[in-house]
mmCIF file of N, CA and C in Angstrom:
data_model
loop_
_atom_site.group_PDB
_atom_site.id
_atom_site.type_symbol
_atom_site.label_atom_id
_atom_site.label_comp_id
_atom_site.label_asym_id
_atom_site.label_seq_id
_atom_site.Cartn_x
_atom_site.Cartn_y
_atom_site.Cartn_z
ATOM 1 N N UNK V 1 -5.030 1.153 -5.680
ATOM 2 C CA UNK V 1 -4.346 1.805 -6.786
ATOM 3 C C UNK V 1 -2.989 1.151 -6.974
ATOM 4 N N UNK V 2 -2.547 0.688 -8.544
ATOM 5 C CA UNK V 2 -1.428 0.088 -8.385
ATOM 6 C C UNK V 2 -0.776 1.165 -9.861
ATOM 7 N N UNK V 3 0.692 1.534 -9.990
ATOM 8 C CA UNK V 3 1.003 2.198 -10.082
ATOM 9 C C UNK V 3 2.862 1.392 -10.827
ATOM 10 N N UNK V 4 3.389 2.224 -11.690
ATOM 11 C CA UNK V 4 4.284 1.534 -12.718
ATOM 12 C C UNK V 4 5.076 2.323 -13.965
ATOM 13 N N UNK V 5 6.392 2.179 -13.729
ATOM 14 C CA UNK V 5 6.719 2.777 -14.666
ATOM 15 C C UNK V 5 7.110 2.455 -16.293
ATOM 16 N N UNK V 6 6.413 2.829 -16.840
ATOM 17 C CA UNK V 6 6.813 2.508 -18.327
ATOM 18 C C UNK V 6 7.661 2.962 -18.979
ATOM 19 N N UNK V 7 8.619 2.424 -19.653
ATOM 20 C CA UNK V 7 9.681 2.747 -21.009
ATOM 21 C C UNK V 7 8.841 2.522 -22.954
ATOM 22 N N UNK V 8 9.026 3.493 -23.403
ATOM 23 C CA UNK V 8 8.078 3.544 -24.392
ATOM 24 C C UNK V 8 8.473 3.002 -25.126
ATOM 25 N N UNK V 9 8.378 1.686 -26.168
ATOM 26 C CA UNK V 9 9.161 1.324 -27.146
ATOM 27 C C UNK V 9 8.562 1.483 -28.585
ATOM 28 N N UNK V 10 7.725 2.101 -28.895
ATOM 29 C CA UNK V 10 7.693 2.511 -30.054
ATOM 30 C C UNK V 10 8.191 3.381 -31.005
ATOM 31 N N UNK V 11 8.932 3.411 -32.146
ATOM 32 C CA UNK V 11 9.595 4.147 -32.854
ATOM 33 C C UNK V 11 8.717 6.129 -32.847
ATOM 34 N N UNK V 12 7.434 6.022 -32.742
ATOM 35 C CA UNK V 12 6.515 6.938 -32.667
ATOM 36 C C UNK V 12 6.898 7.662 -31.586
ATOM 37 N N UNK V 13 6.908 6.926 -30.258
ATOM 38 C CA UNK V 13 6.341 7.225 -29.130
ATOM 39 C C UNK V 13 5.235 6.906 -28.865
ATOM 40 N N UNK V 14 4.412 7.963 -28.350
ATOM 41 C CA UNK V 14 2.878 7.804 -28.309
ATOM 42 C C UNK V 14 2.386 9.324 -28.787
ATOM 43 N N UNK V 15 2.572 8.687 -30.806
ATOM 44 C CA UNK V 15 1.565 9.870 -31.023
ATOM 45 C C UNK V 15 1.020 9.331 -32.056
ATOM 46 N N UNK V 16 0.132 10.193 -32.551
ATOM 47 C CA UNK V 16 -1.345 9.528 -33.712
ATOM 48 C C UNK V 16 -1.400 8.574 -33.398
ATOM 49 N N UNK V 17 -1.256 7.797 -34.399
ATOM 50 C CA UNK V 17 -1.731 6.233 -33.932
ATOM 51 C C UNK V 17 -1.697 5.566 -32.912
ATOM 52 N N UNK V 18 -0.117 5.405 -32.180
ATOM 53 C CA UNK V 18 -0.073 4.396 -31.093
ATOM 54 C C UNK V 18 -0.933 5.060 -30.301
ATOM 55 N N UNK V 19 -0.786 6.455 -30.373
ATOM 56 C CA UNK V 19 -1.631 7.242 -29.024
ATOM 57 C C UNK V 19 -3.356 6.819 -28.581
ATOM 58 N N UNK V 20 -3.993 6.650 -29.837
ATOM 59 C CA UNK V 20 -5.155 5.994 -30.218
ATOM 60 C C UNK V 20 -4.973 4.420 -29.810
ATOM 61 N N UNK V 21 -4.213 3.718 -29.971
ATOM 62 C CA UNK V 21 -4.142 2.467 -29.730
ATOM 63 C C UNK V 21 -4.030 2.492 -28.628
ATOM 64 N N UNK V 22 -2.982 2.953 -27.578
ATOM 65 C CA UNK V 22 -3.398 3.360 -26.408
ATOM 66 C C UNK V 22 -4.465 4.093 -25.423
ATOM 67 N N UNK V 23 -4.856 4.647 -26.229
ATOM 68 C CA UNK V 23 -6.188 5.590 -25.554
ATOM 69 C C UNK V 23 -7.408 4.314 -25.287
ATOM 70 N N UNK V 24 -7.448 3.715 -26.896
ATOM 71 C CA UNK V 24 -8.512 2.521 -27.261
ATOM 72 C C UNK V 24 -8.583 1.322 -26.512
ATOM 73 N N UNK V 25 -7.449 1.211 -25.704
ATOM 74 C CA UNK V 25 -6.768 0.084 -24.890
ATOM 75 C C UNK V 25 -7.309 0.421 -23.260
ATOM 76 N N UNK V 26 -7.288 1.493 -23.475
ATOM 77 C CA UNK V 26 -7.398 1.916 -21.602
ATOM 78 C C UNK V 26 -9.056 2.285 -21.730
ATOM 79 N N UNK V 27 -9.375 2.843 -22.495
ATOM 80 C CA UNK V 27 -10.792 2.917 -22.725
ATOM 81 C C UNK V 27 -11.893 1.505 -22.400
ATOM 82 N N UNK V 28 -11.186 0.445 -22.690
ATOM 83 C CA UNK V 28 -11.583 -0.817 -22.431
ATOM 84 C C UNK V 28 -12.089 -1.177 -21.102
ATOM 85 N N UNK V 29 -11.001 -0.711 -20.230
ATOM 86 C CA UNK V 29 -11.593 -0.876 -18.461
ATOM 87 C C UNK V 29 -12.194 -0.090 -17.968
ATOM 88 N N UNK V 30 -12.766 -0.689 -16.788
ATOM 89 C CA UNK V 30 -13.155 0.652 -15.940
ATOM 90 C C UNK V 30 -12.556 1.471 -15.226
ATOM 91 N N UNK V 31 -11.355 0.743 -14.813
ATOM 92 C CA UNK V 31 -10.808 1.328 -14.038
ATOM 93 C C UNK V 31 -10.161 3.045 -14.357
ATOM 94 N N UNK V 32 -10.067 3.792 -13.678
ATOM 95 C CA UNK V 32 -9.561 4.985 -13.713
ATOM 96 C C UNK V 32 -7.786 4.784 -13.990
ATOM 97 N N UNK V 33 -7.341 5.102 -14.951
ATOM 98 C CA UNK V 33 -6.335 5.518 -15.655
ATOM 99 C C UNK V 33 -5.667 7.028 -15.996
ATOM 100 N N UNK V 34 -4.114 6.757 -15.131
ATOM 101 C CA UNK V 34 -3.628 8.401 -15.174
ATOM 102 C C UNK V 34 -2.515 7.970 -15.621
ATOM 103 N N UNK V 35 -1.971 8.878 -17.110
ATOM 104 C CA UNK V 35 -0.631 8.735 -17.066
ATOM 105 C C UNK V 35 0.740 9.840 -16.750
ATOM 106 N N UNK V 36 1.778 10.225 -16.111
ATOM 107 C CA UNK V 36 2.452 11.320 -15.920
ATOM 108 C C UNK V 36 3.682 11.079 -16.822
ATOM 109 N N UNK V 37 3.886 12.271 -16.927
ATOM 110 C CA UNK V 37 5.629 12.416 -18.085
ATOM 111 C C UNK V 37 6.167 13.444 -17.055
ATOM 112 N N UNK V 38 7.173 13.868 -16.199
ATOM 113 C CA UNK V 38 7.423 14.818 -16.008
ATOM 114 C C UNK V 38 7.038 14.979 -14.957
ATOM 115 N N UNK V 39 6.343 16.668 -14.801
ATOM 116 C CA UNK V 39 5.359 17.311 -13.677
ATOM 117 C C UNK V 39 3.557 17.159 -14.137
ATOM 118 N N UNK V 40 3.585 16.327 -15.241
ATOM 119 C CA UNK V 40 2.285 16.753 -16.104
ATOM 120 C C UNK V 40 1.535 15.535 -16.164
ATOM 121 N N UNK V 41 0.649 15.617 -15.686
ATOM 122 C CA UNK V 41 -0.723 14.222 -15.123
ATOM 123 C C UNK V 41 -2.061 14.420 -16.066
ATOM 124 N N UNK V 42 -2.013 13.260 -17.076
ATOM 125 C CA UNK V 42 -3.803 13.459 -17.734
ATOM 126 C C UNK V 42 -3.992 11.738 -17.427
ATOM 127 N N UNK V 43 -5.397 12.249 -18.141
ATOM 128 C CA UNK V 43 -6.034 11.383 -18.279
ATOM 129 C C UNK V 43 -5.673 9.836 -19.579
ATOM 130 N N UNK V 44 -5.531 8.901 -19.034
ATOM 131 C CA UNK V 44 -4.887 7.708 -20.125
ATOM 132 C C UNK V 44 -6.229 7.411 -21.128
ATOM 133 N N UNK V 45 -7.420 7.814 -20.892
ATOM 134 C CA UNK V 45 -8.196 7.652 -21.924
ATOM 135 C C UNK V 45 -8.822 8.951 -22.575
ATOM 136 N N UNK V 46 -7.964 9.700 -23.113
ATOM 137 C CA UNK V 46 -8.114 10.567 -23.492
ATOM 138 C C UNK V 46 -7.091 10.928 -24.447
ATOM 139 N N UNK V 47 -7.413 11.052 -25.840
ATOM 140 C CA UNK V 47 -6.259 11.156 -27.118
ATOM 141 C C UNK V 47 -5.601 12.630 -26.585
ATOM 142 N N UNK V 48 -6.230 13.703 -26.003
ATOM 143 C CA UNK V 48 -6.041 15.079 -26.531
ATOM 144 C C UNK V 48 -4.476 15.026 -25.088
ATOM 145 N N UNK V 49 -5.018 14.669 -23.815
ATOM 146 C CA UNK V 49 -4.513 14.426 -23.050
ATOM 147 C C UNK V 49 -3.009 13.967 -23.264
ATOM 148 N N UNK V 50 -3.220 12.533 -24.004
ATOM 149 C CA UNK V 50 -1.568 11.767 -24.494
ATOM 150 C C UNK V 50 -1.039 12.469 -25.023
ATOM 151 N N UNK V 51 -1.376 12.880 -26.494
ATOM 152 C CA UNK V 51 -1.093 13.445 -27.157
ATOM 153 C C UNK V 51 0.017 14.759 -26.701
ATOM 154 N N UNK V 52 -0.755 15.477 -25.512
ATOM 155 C CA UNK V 52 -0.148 16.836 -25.393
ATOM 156 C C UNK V 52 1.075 16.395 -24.239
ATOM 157 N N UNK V 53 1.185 15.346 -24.077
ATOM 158 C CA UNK V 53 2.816 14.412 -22.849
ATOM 159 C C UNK V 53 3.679 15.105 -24.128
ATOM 160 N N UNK V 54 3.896 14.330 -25.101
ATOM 161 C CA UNK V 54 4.843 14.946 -26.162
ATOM 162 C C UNK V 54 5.700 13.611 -26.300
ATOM 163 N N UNK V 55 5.242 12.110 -25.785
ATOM 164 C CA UNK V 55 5.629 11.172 -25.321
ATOM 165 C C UNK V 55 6.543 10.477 -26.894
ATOM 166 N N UNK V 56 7.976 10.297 -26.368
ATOM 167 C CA UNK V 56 8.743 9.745 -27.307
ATOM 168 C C UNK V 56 9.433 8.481 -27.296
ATOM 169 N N UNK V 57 9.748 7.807 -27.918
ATOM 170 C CA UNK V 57 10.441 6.542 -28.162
ATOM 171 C C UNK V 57 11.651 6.346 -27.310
ATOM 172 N N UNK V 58 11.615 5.824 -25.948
ATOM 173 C CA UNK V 58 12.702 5.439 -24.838
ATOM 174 C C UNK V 58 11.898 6.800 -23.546
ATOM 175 N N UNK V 59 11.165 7.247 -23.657
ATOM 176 C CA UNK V 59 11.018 8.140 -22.816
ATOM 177 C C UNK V 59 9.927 7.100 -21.634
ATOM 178 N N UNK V 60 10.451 7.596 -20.423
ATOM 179 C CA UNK V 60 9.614 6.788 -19.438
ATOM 180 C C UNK V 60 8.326 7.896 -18.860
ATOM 181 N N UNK V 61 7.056 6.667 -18.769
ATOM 182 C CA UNK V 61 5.769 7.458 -18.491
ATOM 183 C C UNK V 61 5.198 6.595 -16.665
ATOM 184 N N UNK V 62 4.892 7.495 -15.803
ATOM 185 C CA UNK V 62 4.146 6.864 -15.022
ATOM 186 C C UNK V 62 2.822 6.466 -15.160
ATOM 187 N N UNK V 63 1.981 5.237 -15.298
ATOM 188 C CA UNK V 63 0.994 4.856 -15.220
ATOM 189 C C UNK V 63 0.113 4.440 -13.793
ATOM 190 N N UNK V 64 -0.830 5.355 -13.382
ATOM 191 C CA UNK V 64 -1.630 5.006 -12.328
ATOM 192 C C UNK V 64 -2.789 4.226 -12.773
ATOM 193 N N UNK V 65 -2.825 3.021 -12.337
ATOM 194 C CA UNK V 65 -4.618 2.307 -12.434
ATOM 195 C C UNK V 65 -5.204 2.097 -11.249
ATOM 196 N N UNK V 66 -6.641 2.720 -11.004
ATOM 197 C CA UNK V 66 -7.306 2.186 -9.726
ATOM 198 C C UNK V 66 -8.729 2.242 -10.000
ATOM 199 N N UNK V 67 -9.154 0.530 -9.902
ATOM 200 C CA UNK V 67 -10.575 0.462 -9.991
ATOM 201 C C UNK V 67 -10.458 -1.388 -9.839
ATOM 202 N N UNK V 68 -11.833 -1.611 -9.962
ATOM 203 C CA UNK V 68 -12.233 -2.996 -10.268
ATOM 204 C C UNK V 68 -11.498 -4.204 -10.693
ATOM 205 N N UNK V 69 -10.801 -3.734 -12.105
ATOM 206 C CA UNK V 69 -10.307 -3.887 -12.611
ATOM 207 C C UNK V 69 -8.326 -4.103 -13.150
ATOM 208 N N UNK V 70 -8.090 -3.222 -12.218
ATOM 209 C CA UNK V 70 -6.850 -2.383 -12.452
ATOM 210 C C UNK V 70 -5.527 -3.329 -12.560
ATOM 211 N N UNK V 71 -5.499 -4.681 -11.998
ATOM 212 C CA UNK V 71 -4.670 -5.672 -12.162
ATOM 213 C C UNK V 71 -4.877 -6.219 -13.625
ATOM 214 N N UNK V 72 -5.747 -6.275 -14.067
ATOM 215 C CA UNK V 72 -5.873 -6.563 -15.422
ATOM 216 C C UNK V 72 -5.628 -5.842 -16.772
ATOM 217 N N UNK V 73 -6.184 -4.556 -16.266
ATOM 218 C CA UNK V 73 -5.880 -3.179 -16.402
ATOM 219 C C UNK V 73 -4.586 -3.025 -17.308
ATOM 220 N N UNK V 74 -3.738 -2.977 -15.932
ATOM 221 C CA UNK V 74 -2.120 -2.983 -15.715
ATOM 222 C C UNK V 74 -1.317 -4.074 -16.367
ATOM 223 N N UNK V 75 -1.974 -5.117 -16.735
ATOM 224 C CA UNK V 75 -1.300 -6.083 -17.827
ATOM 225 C C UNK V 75 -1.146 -5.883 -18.951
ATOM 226 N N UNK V 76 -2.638 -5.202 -19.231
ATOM 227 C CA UNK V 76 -2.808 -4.815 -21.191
ATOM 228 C C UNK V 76 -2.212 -4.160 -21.431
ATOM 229 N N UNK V 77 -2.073 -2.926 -20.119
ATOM 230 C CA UNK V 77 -1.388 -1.511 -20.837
ATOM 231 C C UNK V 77 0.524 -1.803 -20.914
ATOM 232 N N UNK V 78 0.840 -2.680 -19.595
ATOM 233 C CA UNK V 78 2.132 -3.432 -20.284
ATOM 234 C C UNK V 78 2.669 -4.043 -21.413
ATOM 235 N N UNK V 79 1.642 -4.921 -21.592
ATOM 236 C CA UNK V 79 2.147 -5.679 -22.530
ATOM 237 C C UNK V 79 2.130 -4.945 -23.419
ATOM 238 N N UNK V 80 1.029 -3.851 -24.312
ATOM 239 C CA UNK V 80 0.834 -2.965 -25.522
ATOM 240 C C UNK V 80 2.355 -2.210 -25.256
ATOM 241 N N UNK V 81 2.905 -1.444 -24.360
ATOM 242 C CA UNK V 81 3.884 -0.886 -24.181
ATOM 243 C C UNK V 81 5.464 -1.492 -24.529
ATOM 244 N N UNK V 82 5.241 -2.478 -24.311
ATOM 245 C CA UNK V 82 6.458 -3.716 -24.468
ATOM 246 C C UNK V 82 6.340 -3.997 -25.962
ATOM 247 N N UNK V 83 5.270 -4.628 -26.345
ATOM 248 C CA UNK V 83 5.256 -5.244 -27.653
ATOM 249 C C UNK V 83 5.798 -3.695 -28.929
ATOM 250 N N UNK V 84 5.349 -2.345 -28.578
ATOM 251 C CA UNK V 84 5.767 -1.218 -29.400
ATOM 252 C C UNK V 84 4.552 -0.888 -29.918
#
């Protein structure tokens, strides 16, 4: 399990759309994907999940990845996070 903190740079945050772009992004691997805001842990491929973080523009999110995959994983979901 490798594990990371993100700074959100989208003007949105992560809602409607990016949230989907993100959901659509992590949906891609296999690996098991958790993201936390706070005290509050869902699921990263899951819209209803993101959605309810309340996740805003400069707000930092913990991202857990662990599977097969999860180094690769952990690149996409960076870079999507960075780029906005």
């Amino acid at each position: 399990m490798i594990n990371k903190v993100l700074i959100i740079q989208n003007p949105e945050g992560l809602r409607a759309r990016p949230a989907a772009e993100f959901v659509q992004l992590a949906s891609g691997f296999i690996s098991q994907m958790m993201i936390e805001k706070g005290n509050k842990k869902v699921n990263a491929k899951s819209i209803m999940g993101v959605l309810s973080l309340g996740v805003g523009q400069g707000d930092s999110i913990h991202l857990f990845v662990n599977g097969p995959d999860e180094d690769i994983a952990m690149s996409a979901m960076v870079e999507l996070t960075r780029k906005g």
